[in-house]
Amino acid sequence: MRRLTRLSRMFACAKKKIKRPIMWLALVLTAFMLMALDTAERHLNIPRHSTVEGEVCGVVADIEYKNDKAYLYLKDVEFVSDELRDFKDIKSSSFLCRKMGLVCSIDGEAADVFIGSRVIVHGKVNVYDRATNPGEFDSRRYYISKGYLFKAYSCELISSDHKRKLAADISYRISERVGSLIDRSLNEKDAGMMKAVLLADKSDLDKDTKDLYKDAGAGHLLAISGLHITMFAALILYILKKTPINLKADYIITILFLYGYGFVIGFSASALRAIVMFTIMCIGKIFNKSYDSLTAMAVALLVTILFRPLYVLQTGFLMSYLAIIAIAVVLPIFAIIGKKSGALVSSFTMSTSVSMTTLPMIVNSYYKIPLYAPLLNIILVPGMSVLLMLGILCVCMRAVIESAVFINACKLLFAWSFISKNVYVFLLEGKFNVFAIGIHLFLEIYEWLMNIELSWPRAIITTGARGLFRCLLYEFILLASAVIIRKIKLALWRKDKLINNRIRLHPSYNPTKEIRDIRRKRVVFTIVSTAVLILNIASFLVYWRKDKIEFLDVGQGLCACIQYKGKVYCYDGGSTDRKNVDEYVLSPYFAYYGIESVDAWFISHEDADHTSGIKGLLEDNGRGSIEIKEIIIPRVLEEQFSTITSDAEDAGTEVIYSKAGDVFSSDDGISFTVLSPEEDFVSDDSNACSLVVYMQAADTDVLFMGDADVMAEEKVLSFMSEPIDILQVAHHGSANNTNSEYFLRTLNPRISVISCGFNNIYGHPHRETLERLNALNTNVFRTDQSGTVLFWLF
């Protein structure tokens, strides 16, 4: 009995010591779920697949219209055609794949299709690709987090059973109706913005606007976040409190409105969190209970894990909860205990707290940080409440103007005279919608402020990505420091209060020494705590770049990047089967490693599969893109490079014309020797004029062949005849007038790299080339199979 009593006491003590048990339970479950799903997603062994035509059956979970196409999001997918058996095997391969759906696109409208309809479509089916380059957007992970792994395009709707899930279909129709009202009230750009803010619909959002908000650190304003939900709820409560309805009923009605709104916008991760937390707060108000944000956050976490577990793979999910932790844990360290801060100071400290706490997520999502974002958000965030109000009023006014009641009222009032008709047409065209004018002015002011911010020095700092360990260490130091700082501040405040009480009780008491001691401790504490926070941020932002060479997966093209002793050199950069390779591959790659400038870029010849990305970067130079200090091109192709050289001059990039025998070296121990073509070489084939470059660094030599042919191979062999470490196989592995057996056998490379597109129309690499390489026992790496090929330079 004594042992049982002792155990019960121990458990009772432990229970008393554990504060917020629900929060800890939610955090543990979330961490477990995140690790389990993240591991499952990363270990999906799905190789690249060729597109296969066939029939697919599924239940419509959502419908989206974009670019004159209807996108059907299908759940409970069945692959009907036998040609799709590979996808059947993928779907049954793991517990994660079994629940995955399919996104199909249909030209035009999907008539007679509703949410809940079971449809059969015929189209070209594939799986979403994983990111194959550092920094590249991972479409597979993004769609898996939404519950979709498969995609189909150029689809034809075969049949539909016309069934519908009433509640889901009604919410979709409401969303479509509100979206159409916005479209008819505002210009195209403003309408895209307001649909993103009010309906979480970013399909019509202007790309330049999206980039501007993201670069300025105001991207959170474009999503339905906790901020929007709170403002929306506060607006409803304010209106209801002006009515004679009971206060408790006001809270209940507000909760119902919020859940209806959440249903319309699809319950995004941040919206679900905000709605659940607001519900808990309202319930607390109804039953006169205190509200604890961390406990409410924990309940929201548990609800999310229960109903939408895949949300834990989304960046927005983690950002949303980190923002709550920032407000609950980090924000108090800026507060002066016993005093109320002004609105401006409160807004700035809140913005700073959220920025500090979400820094790892921002760095690993965008690879850059907007330095002045906390200052800008002081103005932008409060203005969102006004913008939301204007948006709601604008939609309401448009609905009234288009309503039958308004039309009939106009007929009765003016007997539908010529004047009344013109007045109605004037209103219908939206020319007198004062709320639309207000929205336009607000958005123009927002963009003006963001452009001013981005014009300031070092407005955007490219940081590069960070590893998981450094992110966790940063968060641990930040949150632990915040808790300790808060406790010390409380202890000093209590000592101060104790001295004041003693003075009041004993007027003869002299507290000079104690007051001086407290002041000294406060000064020391402020200096130390500030230093700890600054050092934590600074150490997190420090980036050490390792020496390496990477052959990027640019599809049917070529691009190699060398990072050595803090400098960056590139060879070629283009593609013919990947659009905007500069935007979707090269720029993210450089941002991922924190690269802001390329010291030298060698370009073999002018074909698009070697230059399209470089052209894009040069055209964007000066508008926040990567800086290219030098481009080195073959002199014999000077005329063919006229467009690129013109763009280079506009961008302030030095153009160097090179020939065989030129050597470009650096004090850090790396050298590039041009082996071909010679200055007087003449050929109608630009491939024969490819700039062949031999690189030597850190006891590693690499030969870049571009698209060189057998004539260039002879010139190369006249310079060198010894085995090399790494060979970039010429012309994407072609066997036509290149990659001769004698050339390959003479060089006998230890490693051979082939850069080509998956299932390209040229059949690269050719079978003959692969046979010649295999005969040498060289290690062959292909970007179409492995993605980016990486080699460390030691």
mmCIF file of C-alpha atoms in Angstrom, residues 40 50 71 102 104 111 162 200 230 391 398 402 464 466 481 588 615 640 651 657 677 684:
data_model
loop_
_atom_site.group_PDB
_atom_site.id
_atom_site.type_symbol
_atom_site.label_atom_id
_atom_site.label_comp_id
_atom_site.label_asym_id
_atom_site.label_seq_id
_atom_site.Cartn_x
_atom_site.Cartn_y
_atom_site.Cartn_z
ATOM 1 C CA ALA A 40 6.752 7.886 -46.734
ATOM 2 C CA SER A 50 6.047 7.969 -70.066
ATOM 3 C CA TYR A 71 -9.688 21.044 -63.817
ATOM 4 C CA LEU A 102 -5.948 12.494 -59.886
ATOM 5 C CA CYS A 104 -7.439 16.080 -64.999
ATOM 6 C CA ALA A 111 -21.003 20.462 -68.371
ATOM 7 C CA HIS A 162 -24.760 13.718 -62.433
ATOM 8 C CA ALA A 200 -8.403 31.549 -51.511
ATOM 9 C CA THR A 230 -9.876 36.948 -37.407
ATOM 10 C CA GLY A 391 -14.319 43.627 -50.915
ATOM 11 C CA ARG A 398 -22.857 44.109 -57.340
ATOM 12 C CA GLU A 402 -27.907 42.460 -60.651
ATOM 13 C CA GLY A 464 20.254 29.906 -49.494
ATOM 14 C CA ARG A 466 19.440 25.411 -44.500
ATOM 15 C CA SER A 481 15.772 32.189 -24.869
ATOM 16 C CA PRO A 588 15.845 28.605 -57.919
ATOM 17 C CA LYS A 615 19.066 34.625 -72.349
ATOM 18 C CA GLN A 640 25.497 34.220 -84.149
ATOM 19 C CA ALA A 651 22.918 44.056 -68.250
ATOM 20 C CA TYR A 657 35.569 36.202 -77.165
ATOM 21 C CA PRO A 677 37.629 26.015 -81.782
ATOM 22 C CA ASP A 684 28.496 25.947 -91.326
#
